[in-house]
Tab-separated table of C-alpha atoms in Angstrom:
chain	number	residue	atom	x	y	z
A	1	MET	CA	-3.145	-8.483	-24.687
A	2	ASP	CA	-5.870	-6.230	-26.179
A	3	TYR	CA	-6.352	-3.878	-23.244
A	4	LYS	CA	-9.475	-2.001	-24.745
A	5	GLN	CA	-11.268	-5.328	-25.195
A	6	LEU	CA	-10.340	-6.447	-21.743
A	7	ALA	CA	-11.511	-3.083	-20.289
A	8	ASP	CA	-14.825	-3.298	-22.246
A	9	GLN	CA	-15.426	-6.827	-20.719
A	10	ILE	CA	-14.578	-5.575	-17.156
A	11	ILE	CA	-16.932	-2.630	-17.563
A	12	THR	CA	-19.790	-4.909	-18.639
A	13	SER	CA	-19.178	-7.315	-15.790
A	14	VAL	CA	-19.240	-4.393	-13.130
A	15	GLY	CA	-22.682	-3.290	-14.421
A	16	GLY	CA	-21.650	-0.863	-17.201
A	17	LYS	CA	-20.183	2.556	-17.017
A	18	GLU	CA	-23.233	4.052	-15.442
A	19	ASN	CA	-22.788	1.772	-12.426
A	20	ILE	CA	-19.244	3.012	-11.730
A	21	VAL	CA	-18.890	5.763	-9.214
A	22	SER	CA	-15.136	5.800	-9.135
A	23	VAL	CA	-12.213	3.634	-10.104
A	24	MET	CA	-8.537	3.563	-9.021
A	25	HIS	CA	-5.687	1.065	-9.157
A	26	CYS	CA	-2.837	-0.222	-7.209
A	27	ALA	CA	0.143	-2.373	-8.432
A	28	THR	CA	-2.017	-5.178	-9.682
A	29	ARG	CA	-5.717	-4.516	-9.040
A	30	LEU	CA	-8.625	-2.270	-10.282
A	31	ARG	CA	-10.597	-1.011	-7.326
A	32	PHE	CA	-14.124	0.127	-8.082
A	33	GLN	CA	-16.892	1.961	-6.067
A	34	LEU	CA	-20.277	0.832	-7.639
A	35	LYS	CA	-23.714	2.149	-7.247
A	36	ASP	CA	-25.403	-1.129	-7.392
A	37	ALA	CA	-23.172	-4.054	-5.907
A	38	GLU	CA	-25.560	-6.613	-7.207
A	39	GLN	CA	-24.234	-5.968	-10.817
A	40	PHE	CA	-20.764	-6.999	-9.855
A	41	ASP	CA	-20.479	-10.425	-11.673
A	42	GLN	CA	-17.573	-12.229	-9.968
A	43	ASN	CA	-18.183	-15.413	-12.072
A	44	MET	CA	-17.932	-13.550	-15.414
A	45	LEU	CA	-14.885	-11.669	-14.268
A	46	LYS	CA	-12.970	-14.743	-13.057
A	47	ASN	CA	-13.807	-16.400	-16.649
A	48	THR	CA	-12.495	-13.284	-18.413
A	49	LYS	CA	-9.110	-13.897	-20.007
A	50	GLY	CA	-6.632	-11.420	-18.541
A	51	VAL	CA	-8.476	-11.234	-15.146
A	52	MET	CA	-6.709	-13.180	-12.237
A	53	GLY	CA	-9.609	-12.880	-9.858
A	54	ALA	CA	-12.306	-10.619	-8.423
A	55	MET	CA	-13.633	-10.055	-4.942
A	56	TYR	CA	-15.269	-7.502	-2.667
A	57	THR	CA	-12.866	-6.599	0.178
A	58	GLY	CA	-11.826	-3.489	2.070
A	59	GLY	CA	-15.105	-1.667	0.994
A	60	GLN	CA	-14.229	-2.009	-2.749
A	61	HIS	CA	-15.108	-4.261	-5.709
A	62	GLN	CA	-11.606	-5.373	-6.854
A	63	VAL	CA	-10.569	-6.851	-9.994
A	64	ILE	CA	-6.962	-8.549	-10.088
A	65	ILE	CA	-5.138	-7.798	-13.414
A	66	GLY	CA	-1.534	-8.180	-12.649
A	67	PRO	CA	1.284	-5.849	-13.822
A	68	ASP	CA	-0.672	-4.818	-16.932
A	69	VAL	CA	-3.210	-3.072	-14.602
A	70	MET	CA	-2.247	0.567	-15.488
A	71	HIS	CA	-2.976	-0.103	-19.266
A	72	VAL	CA	-6.336	-1.540	-18.552
A	73	TYR	CA	-7.022	1.288	-16.064
A	74	ASN	CA	-6.287	3.854	-18.682
A	75	GLU	CA	-8.630	2.153	-21.173
A	76	ILE	CA	-11.446	2.189	-18.645
A	77	LEU	CA	-10.953	6.007	-17.978
A	78	GLY	CA	-11.029	6.494	-21.814
A	79	ILE	CA	-14.307	4.474	-22.311
A	80	THR	CA	-16.028	5.867	-19.159
A	81	GLY	CA	-14.856	9.376	-19.144
A	82	LEU	CA	-13.940	8.974	-15.413
A	83	THR	CA	-10.876	10.771	-14.116
A	84	GLY	CA	-9.951	8.135	-11.560
A	85	GLY	CA	-9.392	8.675	-7.796
A	86	SER	CA	-11.845	7.677	-5.106
A	87	VAL	CA	-14.874	9.033	-3.425
A	88	ASP	CA	-16.443	8.283	-0.001
A	89	VAL	CA	-19.246	5.783	-0.737
A	90	VAL	CA	-21.386	6.882	2.212
A	91	GLU	CA	-21.457	10.411	0.985
A	92	THR	CA	-23.020	9.440	-2.394
A	93	GLU	CA	-26.836	9.394	-2.418
A	94	ASP	CA	-27.233	6.521	-4.720
A	95	LEU	CA	-25.177	4.241	-2.541
A	96	LYS	CA	-27.022	4.387	0.824
A	97	ALA	CA	-28.564	0.942	0.062
A	98	THR	CA	-25.030	-0.587	-0.222
A	99	LYS	CA	-23.357	1.240	2.698
A	100	PRO	CA	-20.284	-0.822	3.525
A	101	LYS	CA	-19.414	-1.968	7.004
A	102	VAL	CA	-17.439	0.235	9.199
A	103	MET	CA	-14.276	-1.798	8.914
A	104	ASP	CA	-14.550	-1.866	5.145
A	105	ARG	CA	-14.803	1.743	5.120
A	106	ILE	CA	-11.725	2.176	7.293
A	107	MET	CA	-9.712	-0.216	5.116
A	108	ASP	CA	-11.024	1.568	1.926
A	109	MET	CA	-10.170	4.918	3.342
A	110	ILE	CA	-6.556	4.064	4.405
A	111	SER	CA	-5.953	2.229	1.024
A	112	SER	CA	-7.216	5.274	-0.925
A	113	LEU	CA	-4.723	7.599	1.006
A	114	PHE	CA	-1.599	5.406	0.431
A	115	THR	CA	-2.224	3.824	-3.026
A	116	PRO	CA	-1.406	7.131	-4.984
A	117	CYS	CA	1.814	7.505	-3.112
A	118	ILE	CA	3.212	3.922	-3.556
A	119	ALA	CA	4.932	4.537	-6.897
A	120	ALA	CA	6.864	7.583	-5.470
A	121	ILE	CA	7.727	5.924	-2.233
A	122	THR	CA	8.988	2.716	-3.795
A	123	GLY	CA	10.742	4.478	-6.604
A	124	ALA	CA	12.657	6.674	-4.087
A	125	ALA	CA	13.348	3.624	-1.949
A	126	MET	CA	14.974	1.793	-4.772
A	127	VAL	CA	17.146	4.950	-5.531
A	128	LYS	CA	18.312	4.639	-2.003
A	129	VAL	CA	19.151	0.943	-2.560
A	130	VAL	CA	21.203	1.924	-5.729
A	131	LEU	CA	23.111	4.486	-3.801
A	132	VAL	CA	23.894	1.958	-0.995
A	133	LEU	CA	25.230	-0.443	-3.647
A	134	LEU	CA	27.263	2.078	-5.476
A	135	THR	CA	28.740	3.380	-2.339
A	136	MET	CA	29.637	-0.169	-1.137
A	137	ALA	CA	31.191	-0.906	-4.597
A	138	GLY	CA	33.226	2.310	-4.270
A	139	ILE	CA	31.724	3.796	-7.425
A	140	LEU	CA	30.255	6.816	-5.592
A	141	ASP	CA	31.528	8.644	-2.634
A	142	SER	CA	28.896	9.349	0.036
A	143	SER	CA	30.342	12.984	0.622
A	144	GLY	CA	30.462	13.638	-3.093
A	145	GLN	CA	28.092	16.128	-4.991
A	146	THR	CA	26.619	13.371	-7.213
A	147	TYR	CA	25.714	11.250	-4.248
A	148	GLN	CA	24.109	14.196	-2.408
A	149	MET	CA	22.056	15.300	-5.426
A	150	LEU	CA	20.742	11.716	-5.914
A	151	SER	CA	20.017	11.279	-2.093
A	152	ILE	CA	17.843	14.413	-2.400
A	153	ILE	CA	15.368	12.655	-4.839
A	154	ALA	CA	15.658	9.507	-2.785
A	155	ASP	CA	14.834	11.233	0.659
A	156	ALA	CA	12.103	13.572	-0.755
A	157	PRO	CA	9.014	11.379	-0.585
A	158	PHE	CA	9.846	10.254	2.946
A	159	THR	CA	10.826	13.656	4.203
A	160	PHE	CA	7.622	15.228	2.653
A	161	LEU	CA	5.336	12.386	2.994
A	162	PRO	CA	2.829	14.569	4.999
A	163	VAL	CA	2.556	16.790	1.917
A	164	MET	CA	1.626	13.818	-0.437
A	165	LEU	CA	-0.743	12.398	2.315
A	166	ALA	CA	-2.271	15.899	2.807
A	167	TYR	CA	-3.211	15.942	-0.955
A	168	THR	CA	-4.708	12.390	-0.991
A	169	SER	CA	-6.383	12.935	2.258
A	170	ALA	CA	-7.952	16.306	1.074
A	171	LYS	CA	-9.340	14.576	-2.013
A	172	ARG	CA	-10.755	11.747	0.273
A	173	PHE	CA	-12.162	13.978	2.937
A	174	GLY	CA	-13.528	16.700	0.405
A	175	VAL	CA	-11.081	19.550	1.310
A	176	ASP	CA	-9.696	21.703	-1.471
A	177	PRO	CA	-6.472	19.759	-2.446
A	178	MET	CA	-4.273	22.998	-2.728
A	179	VAL	CA	-5.565	24.125	0.650
A	180	GLY	CA	-4.974	20.784	1.989
A	181	MET	CA	-1.378	20.596	0.556
A	182	THR	CA	-0.706	24.096	2.042
A	183	ILE	CA	-1.546	22.634	5.571
A	184	GLY	CA	0.769	19.730	4.920
A	185	LEU	CA	3.582	22.012	3.722
A	186	ALA	CA	3.180	24.184	6.821
A	187	MET	CA	3.780	21.019	8.928
A	188	VAL	CA	7.221	20.622	7.406
A	189	HIS	CA	7.976	24.380	6.724
A	190	PRO	CA	11.662	25.262	7.470
A	191	LYS	CA	10.509	28.002	10.006
A	192	TYR	CA	8.567	25.432	11.872
A	193	THR	CA	11.287	22.815	11.767
A	194	ALA	CA	13.708	25.602	13.013
A	195	LEU	CA	11.514	26.063	16.159
A	196	VAL	CA	11.453	22.321	16.696
A	197	SER	CA	15.245	22.229	16.580
A	198	ALA	CA	15.543	25.258	18.912
A	199	GLY	CA	13.518	23.555	21.427
A	200	GLU	CA	12.311	26.789	23.065
A	201	GLY	CA	8.705	27.123	24.265
A	202	VAL	CA	6.292	28.437	21.569
A	203	SER	CA	2.598	29.740	22.099
A	204	MET	CA	-0.082	31.321	20.060
A	205	PHE	CA	-2.117	34.447	21.297
A	206	GLY	CA	0.056	34.401	24.399
A	207	PHE	CA	-1.747	31.601	25.999
A	208	LEU	CA	-2.143	28.400	23.591
A	209	PRO	CA	1.066	26.339	23.780
A	210	VAL	CA	2.375	24.780	20.652
A	211	THR	CA	3.673	21.195	20.896
A	212	LEU	CA	6.893	21.153	18.971
A	213	ALA	CA	6.405	17.697	17.391
A	214	THR	CA	8.389	16.595	14.342
A	215	TYR	CA	6.075	15.816	11.425
A	216	THR	CA	8.452	15.008	8.703
A	217	SER	CA	8.170	11.361	7.536
A	218	THR	CA	5.097	10.892	9.695
A	219	VAL	CA	1.628	9.551	8.454
A	220	ILE	CA	-0.939	9.721	11.097
A	221	PRO	CA	-0.914	13.326	12.178
A	222	VAL	CA	-1.375	14.694	8.691
A	223	ILE	CA	-4.350	12.396	8.030
A	224	LEU	CA	-6.114	13.436	11.223
A	225	VAL	CA	-5.270	17.120	10.545
A	226	ILE	CA	-6.811	17.057	7.085
A	227	TYR	CA	-9.851	15.242	8.452
A	228	ALA	CA	-10.227	18.145	10.900
A	229	ALA	CA	-9.708	20.683	8.126
A	230	SER	CA	-12.694	19.006	6.195
A	231	TRP	CA	-14.998	20.274	9.050
A	232	VAL	CA	-13.353	23.539	9.332
A	233	GLN	CA	-13.789	24.132	5.555
A	234	LYS	CA	-17.470	23.266	5.869
A	235	PHE	CA	-17.829	25.762	8.674
A	236	ALA	CA	-15.909	28.432	6.748
A	237	ASP	CA	-18.065	27.863	3.644
A	238	ARG	CA	-21.151	28.231	5.722
A	239	ILE	CA	-20.279	31.681	7.218
A	240	SER	CA	-18.406	33.020	4.172
A	241	PRO	CA	-20.342	35.879	2.295
A	242	LYS	CA	-20.926	34.633	-1.279
A	243	VAL	CA	-19.418	37.836	-2.841
A	244	ILE	CA	-15.959	37.251	-1.117
A	245	LYS	CA	-16.224	33.394	-0.612
A	246	PHE	CA	-13.595	32.650	-3.247
A	247	PHE	CA	-10.697	33.978	-0.994
A	248	PHE	CA	-12.420	34.171	2.458
A	249	ARG	CA	-13.295	30.559	2.694
A	250	PRO	CA	-9.640	29.261	2.170
A	251	MET	CA	-8.125	32.176	4.273
A	252	LEU	CA	-10.550	31.319	7.198
A	253	THR	CA	-9.732	27.615	6.907
A	254	LEU	CA	-6.043	28.189	6.912
A	255	ILE	CA	-6.073	30.623	9.824
A	256	ILE	CA	-8.330	28.277	12.011
A	257	MET	CA	-6.214	25.253	11.025
A	258	VAL	CA	-2.920	26.809	12.295
A	259	PRO	CA	-3.801	26.365	16.034
A	260	VAL	CA	-5.838	23.202	15.307
A	261	THR	CA	-2.789	21.723	13.529
A	262	PHE	CA	-0.005	22.814	15.861
A	263	CYS	CA	-1.736	22.897	19.177
A	264	ILE	CA	-4.525	20.193	19.101
A	265	VAL	CA	-4.765	17.677	16.351
A	266	GLY	CA	-1.156	17.431	15.085
A	267	PRO	CA	0.080	16.622	18.572
A	268	LEU	CA	-2.698	14.137	19.186
A	269	GLY	CA	-1.728	12.430	15.924
A	270	ASN	CA	1.895	12.614	16.868
A	271	LEU	CA	1.048	10.748	20.197
A	272	VAL	CA	-0.796	8.086	18.299
A	273	GLY	CA	2.016	7.634	15.915
A	274	ASN	CA	4.562	7.459	18.766
A	275	ALA	CA	2.294	4.923	20.535
A	276	LEU	CA	2.183	2.818	17.280
A	277	ALA	CA	6.005	3.078	16.868
A	278	ALA	CA	6.480	2.198	20.488
A	279	GLY	CA	4.324	-0.844	20.274
A	280	LEU	CA	6.127	-2.055	17.197
A	281	SER	CA	9.460	-1.342	19.045
A	282	VAL	CA	8.416	-3.534	21.902
A	283	ILE	CA	7.475	-6.449	19.543
A	284	GLN	CA	10.656	-6.050	17.457
A	285	ASP	CA	12.840	-5.737	20.500
A	286	ASN	CA	11.385	-8.502	22.585
A	287	THR	CA	9.828	-10.910	20.041
A	288	PRO	CA	11.720	-10.207	16.966
A	289	TRP	CA	10.863	-13.572	15.436
A	290	LEU	CA	7.087	-12.877	15.640
A	291	LEU	CA	6.540	-10.393	12.847
A	292	PRO	CA	8.642	-12.339	9.998
A	293	ILE	CA	6.810	-15.624	10.888
A	294	PHE	CA	3.381	-14.010	10.939
A	295	PHE	CA	3.771	-12.250	7.663
A	296	GLY	CA	5.750	-15.033	6.065
A	297	ALA	CA	2.899	-17.445	6.809
A	298	PHE	CA	-0.093	-15.079	6.423
A	299	GLY	CA	1.072	-12.527	3.782
A	300	PRO	CA	-1.143	-14.140	1.018
A	301	ILE	CA	-4.082	-14.003	3.433
A	302	ILE	CA	-3.548	-10.311	4.144
A	303	ILE	CA	-3.229	-9.721	0.333
A	304	MET	CA	-6.469	-11.625	-0.237
A	305	LEU	CA	-8.210	-9.408	2.294
A	306	GLY	CA	-6.913	-6.318	0.644
A	307	MET	CA	-5.188	-5.216	3.794
A	308	HIS	CA	-1.645	-5.151	2.440
A	309	TYR	CA	-1.895	-1.328	1.656
A	310	ALA	CA	-4.205	-0.267	4.548
A	311	VAL	CA	-2.251	-1.961	7.393
A	312	THR	CA	1.239	-2.951	6.490
A	313	ILE	CA	2.344	0.243	4.753
A	314	PRO	CA	1.488	2.616	7.702
A	315	LEU	CA	3.024	-0.057	10.073
A	316	ALA	CA	6.330	-0.310	8.033
A	317	LEU	CA	6.562	3.418	7.390
A	318	ALA	CA	6.079	4.239	11.032
A	319	ALA	CA	8.710	1.629	12.164
A	320	ILE	CA	11.281	2.845	9.689
A	321	ALA	CA	10.686	6.483	10.600
A	322	ALA	CA	11.042	5.783	14.313
A	323	LEU	CA	13.579	2.828	14.446
A	324	GLY	CA	15.330	2.868	11.034
A	325	TYR	CA	14.137	-0.511	10.013
A	326	ASP	CA	11.109	-2.707	10.039
A	327	MET	CA	10.559	-6.475	10.478
A	328	LEU	CA	7.430	-6.963	8.462
A	329	GLY	CA	9.490	-6.752	5.298
A	330	PRO	CA	11.341	-9.975	5.830
A	331	GLY	CA	8.074	-11.881	6.352
A	332	PHE	CA	6.643	-10.400	3.081
A	333	LEU	CA	9.799	-11.348	1.380
A	334	CYS	CA	9.382	-15.057	2.609
A	335	ALA	CA	5.570	-14.921	1.551
A	336	ASN	CA	6.331	-13.664	-1.963
A	337	ILE	CA	8.985	-16.174	-2.590
A	338	ALA	CA	6.675	-18.972	-1.242
A	339	GLN	CA	4.047	-17.864	-3.859
A	340	GLY	CA	6.610	-18.264	-6.705
A	341	ALA	CA	7.917	-21.544	-5.455
A	342	ALA	CA	4.454	-23.132	-5.244
A	343	ALA	CA	3.630	-21.873	-8.732
A	344	PHE	CA	7.068	-23.409	-10.166
A	345	ALA	CA	6.126	-26.622	-8.377
A	346	VAL	CA	2.740	-26.817	-10.248
A	347	ALA	CA	4.662	-25.968	-13.540
A	348	VAL	CA	6.952	-28.813	-13.099
A	349	GLN	CA	3.882	-31.283	-12.894
A	350	ALA	CA	1.645	-29.419	-15.377
A	351	LYS	CA	1.227	-31.241	-18.760
A	352	ASN	CA	-1.146	-28.602	-20.056
A	353	LYS	CA	0.943	-26.072	-22.032
A	354	ASP	CA	-1.172	-23.167	-21.179
A	355	PHE	CA	-1.248	-23.866	-17.503
A	356	ARG	CA	2.375	-24.481	-17.360
A	357	SER	CA	3.014	-21.223	-19.130
A	358	LEU	CA	0.744	-19.429	-16.699
A	359	ALA	CA	2.512	-21.087	-13.698
A	360	ILE	CA	5.876	-20.209	-14.920
A	361	SER	CA	5.160	-16.625	-15.785
A	362	THR	CA	3.186	-16.008	-12.526
A	363	GLY	CA	6.008	-17.633	-10.520
A	364	CYS	CA	8.546	-15.540	-12.030
A	365	SER	CA	6.399	-12.433	-11.192
A	366	ALA	CA	5.929	-13.535	-7.504
A	367	VAL	CA	9.689	-14.123	-6.774
A	368	LEU	CA	10.423	-10.775	-8.307
A	369	GLY	CA	7.831	-9.114	-5.862
A	370	THR	CA	4.391	-9.348	-7.495
A	371	THR	CA	2.408	-12.112	-6.175
A	372	GLU	CA	-1.269	-11.602	-7.132
A	373	PRO	CA	-0.947	-13.277	-10.535
A	374	ALA	CA	0.444	-16.542	-8.864
A	375	LEU	CA	-1.764	-16.154	-5.953
A	376	TYR	CA	-5.047	-16.000	-7.970
A	377	GLY	CA	-4.080	-17.502	-11.163
A	378	VAL	CA	-2.672	-20.780	-9.741
A	379	ASN	CA	-2.165	-21.193	-6.065
A	380	LEU	CA	-5.543	-20.242	-4.876
A	381	ARG	CA	-7.154	-21.824	-7.701
A	382	LEU	CA	-5.606	-25.342	-6.751
A	383	ARG	CA	-5.937	-24.598	-3.144
A	384	LYS	CA	-3.031	-27.022	-2.020
A	385	PRO	CA	-0.343	-24.822	-3.330
A	386	LEU	CA	-1.602	-22.025	-1.338
A	387	ILE	CA	-1.534	-24.212	1.885
A	388	ALA	CA	2.031	-25.243	0.972
A	389	SER	CA	3.095	-21.466	0.445
A	390	ILE	CA	1.812	-20.682	3.933
A	391	LEU	CA	3.841	-23.401	5.443
A	392	GLY	CA	6.962	-22.611	3.411
A	393	GLY	CA	6.699	-18.955	4.110
A	394	ALA	CA	6.246	-19.715	7.876
A	395	LEU	CA	9.607	-21.661	7.707
A	396	GLY	CA	11.303	-18.857	6.032
A	397	GLY	CA	9.894	-16.530	8.443
A	398	ILE	CA	11.324	-18.451	11.338
A	399	VAL	CA	14.759	-18.353	9.758
A	400	CYS	CA	14.493	-14.544	9.294
A	401	GLY	CA	12.915	-14.083	12.714
A	402	ILE	CA	15.541	-16.008	14.683
A	403	ALA	CA	18.278	-14.302	12.734
A	404	GLY	CA	16.618	-10.872	13.408
A	405	VAL	CA	16.582	-9.786	9.721
A	406	LYS	CA	15.553	-6.206	9.087
A	407	ARG	CA	14.221	-4.269	6.187
A	408	ILE	CA	16.423	-1.204	6.207
A	409	VAL	CA	14.818	0.753	3.376
A	410	PHE	CA	11.087	0.580	2.628
A	411	GLY	CA	10.416	-0.890	-0.731
A	412	PRO	CA	8.732	-3.956	-2.491
A	413	THR	CA	10.108	-7.346	-1.320
A	414	GLY	CA	11.384	-9.670	-4.035
A	415	LEU	CA	14.480	-10.777	-5.667
A	416	THR	CA	14.661	-7.485	-7.698
A	417	SER	CA	14.767	-5.408	-4.589
A	418	ILE	CA	16.571	-7.796	-2.229
A	419	ALA	CA	19.181	-5.126	-1.602
A	420	ILE	CA	16.804	-3.281	0.833
A	421	PHE	CA	18.100	-5.796	3.250
A	422	ILE	CA	21.616	-4.674	2.975
A	423	ASP	CA	22.619	-3.181	6.295
A	424	PRO	CA	26.008	-1.232	6.039
A	425	ASN	CA	26.474	-1.869	9.783
A	426	ASN	CA	25.597	-5.605	9.755
A	427	LYS	CA	26.654	-7.818	6.968
A	428	TYR	CA	25.036	-10.813	8.242
A	429	ASN	CA	21.470	-9.201	7.863
A	430	PHE	CA	21.655	-9.621	4.014
A	431	ILE	CA	23.180	-13.044	4.281
A	432	PHE	CA	20.404	-14.360	6.504
A	433	ALA	CA	17.844	-12.677	4.271
A	434	ILE	CA	19.212	-14.748	1.336
A	435	VAL	CA	19.187	-17.820	3.720
A	436	GLY	CA	15.462	-17.232	4.436
A	437	VAL	CA	14.831	-17.009	0.715
A	438	ILE	CA	16.499	-20.244	0.119
A	439	VAL	CA	14.718	-22.083	2.905
A	440	THR	CA	11.363	-20.623	1.838
A	441	PHE	CA	11.738	-21.643	-1.827
A	442	VAL	CA	13.090	-25.151	-1.306
A	443	ALA	CA	10.550	-26.017	1.543
A	444	THR	CA	7.685	-24.485	-0.378
A	445	PHE	CA	8.517	-26.262	-3.656
A	446	ALA	CA	9.029	-29.611	-1.930
A	447	ILE	CA	5.729	-29.353	0.033
A	448	THR	CA	3.726	-28.263	-2.930
A	449	TYR	CA	5.284	-30.958	-5.135
A	450	VAL	CA	4.365	-33.807	-2.578
A	451	MET	CA	0.861	-32.320	-1.941
A	452	ILE	CA	-0.235	-32.239	-5.560
A	453	ARG	CA	1.691	-35.097	-7.012
A	454	LYS	CA	-1.155	-37.599	-6.201
A	455	ASP	CA	-4.064	-35.277	-5.985
A	456	ALA	CA	-6.231	-36.614	-8.870
A	457	LYS	CA	-8.404	-33.400	-9.200
A	458	ILE	CA	-5.475	-31.067	-9.423
A	459	GLN	CA	-3.536	-33.437	-11.798
A	460	LYS	CA	-6.686	-33.406	-14.012
A	461	GLU	CA	-6.953	-29.547	-13.986
A	462	ILE	CA	-3.174	-29.174	-14.935
A	463	GLY	CA	-2.897	-32.126	-17.116
């Protein structure tokens, strides 16, 4: 693929580099903020070779590329001179006419906070999986020094997740990134965690009680804290004398944020996070079948709406931090396998060599954990395979739900990362995850095959 040529075509289709306010990317998509939304040409993009689809969702104009997205992204940065990242649309003067809806803004905001962290989180999660496998195989001793050193890097992004989110939140809310990171570091500072462990009452100024909440591995408290810091920084900037503003503004911001973080906003965020975890716990304890079935069936719809980062990642991380597992993962595992199975069923009947090649390659990508190429390139395009994948994913979700399959380590869901379902305390967890995969694949493949076999319109397109 000629990434530079593709980047040029995409830039033209979104209205030229002058129309781009910011661009970022996730695992498969380019995510644009544009000055003039009317210049976003979806039809031109969808007919561009190398583009799987284009849409406006979550407050962003999105272009689906697939696994090669980073190469295209880098070319776009080179052509436009942008530095990547994201800006708040409503704060850009030229964009007032295209102000997104409140829910779109919320989805865009949450996605922009988590997207830059995904590579570190998933990479570390897979290191955890490797450690589990090596330990079970007897290659590594969990008490050995090699294991301990590797486990440090595996645990780091989760333990210090507030620091990473402090950085992304600071960039999003207009706080000095290093000041934001300093606040995040304070929330997991060894002296503070020692106070939490001691469990003795702590107060500031002799009257303001400090809530000794644990912030390691949490997501909501630090986001709220940095949002509060954005207002504190504006206040500090307003009252700081120009001559000493360089050091006075960050000093004043940090001093004010200590009681705000540990006495007010941090504890509030902790309550919200605990309530979220408690709600998930109730669902997972009383209706454990619900989440795998729902996400097994509607996983592709959530992806199409651009909510897979904004909604599922915070939920999954909150559940794993609080309970040690989550049950969204089994649902997405089935949803991903279903996308691949549907694409393979199309490939079997496709007589057109190009379409067959597309279906096979995107089907392989889907069963390995990346579904957008199959979803947009094959299944949504033909419609009936998408319906079949929803039905097949639901059936697999039923198996995983009834069996109570849990995702033990956060990570992408596909055959390459199937080991994230290995539970050292329950060998049947992994076995039933495999059963769910088999049921999903067989059911989706059969349903897709039957649904498209006599569909003249589909047969003409793939023939």
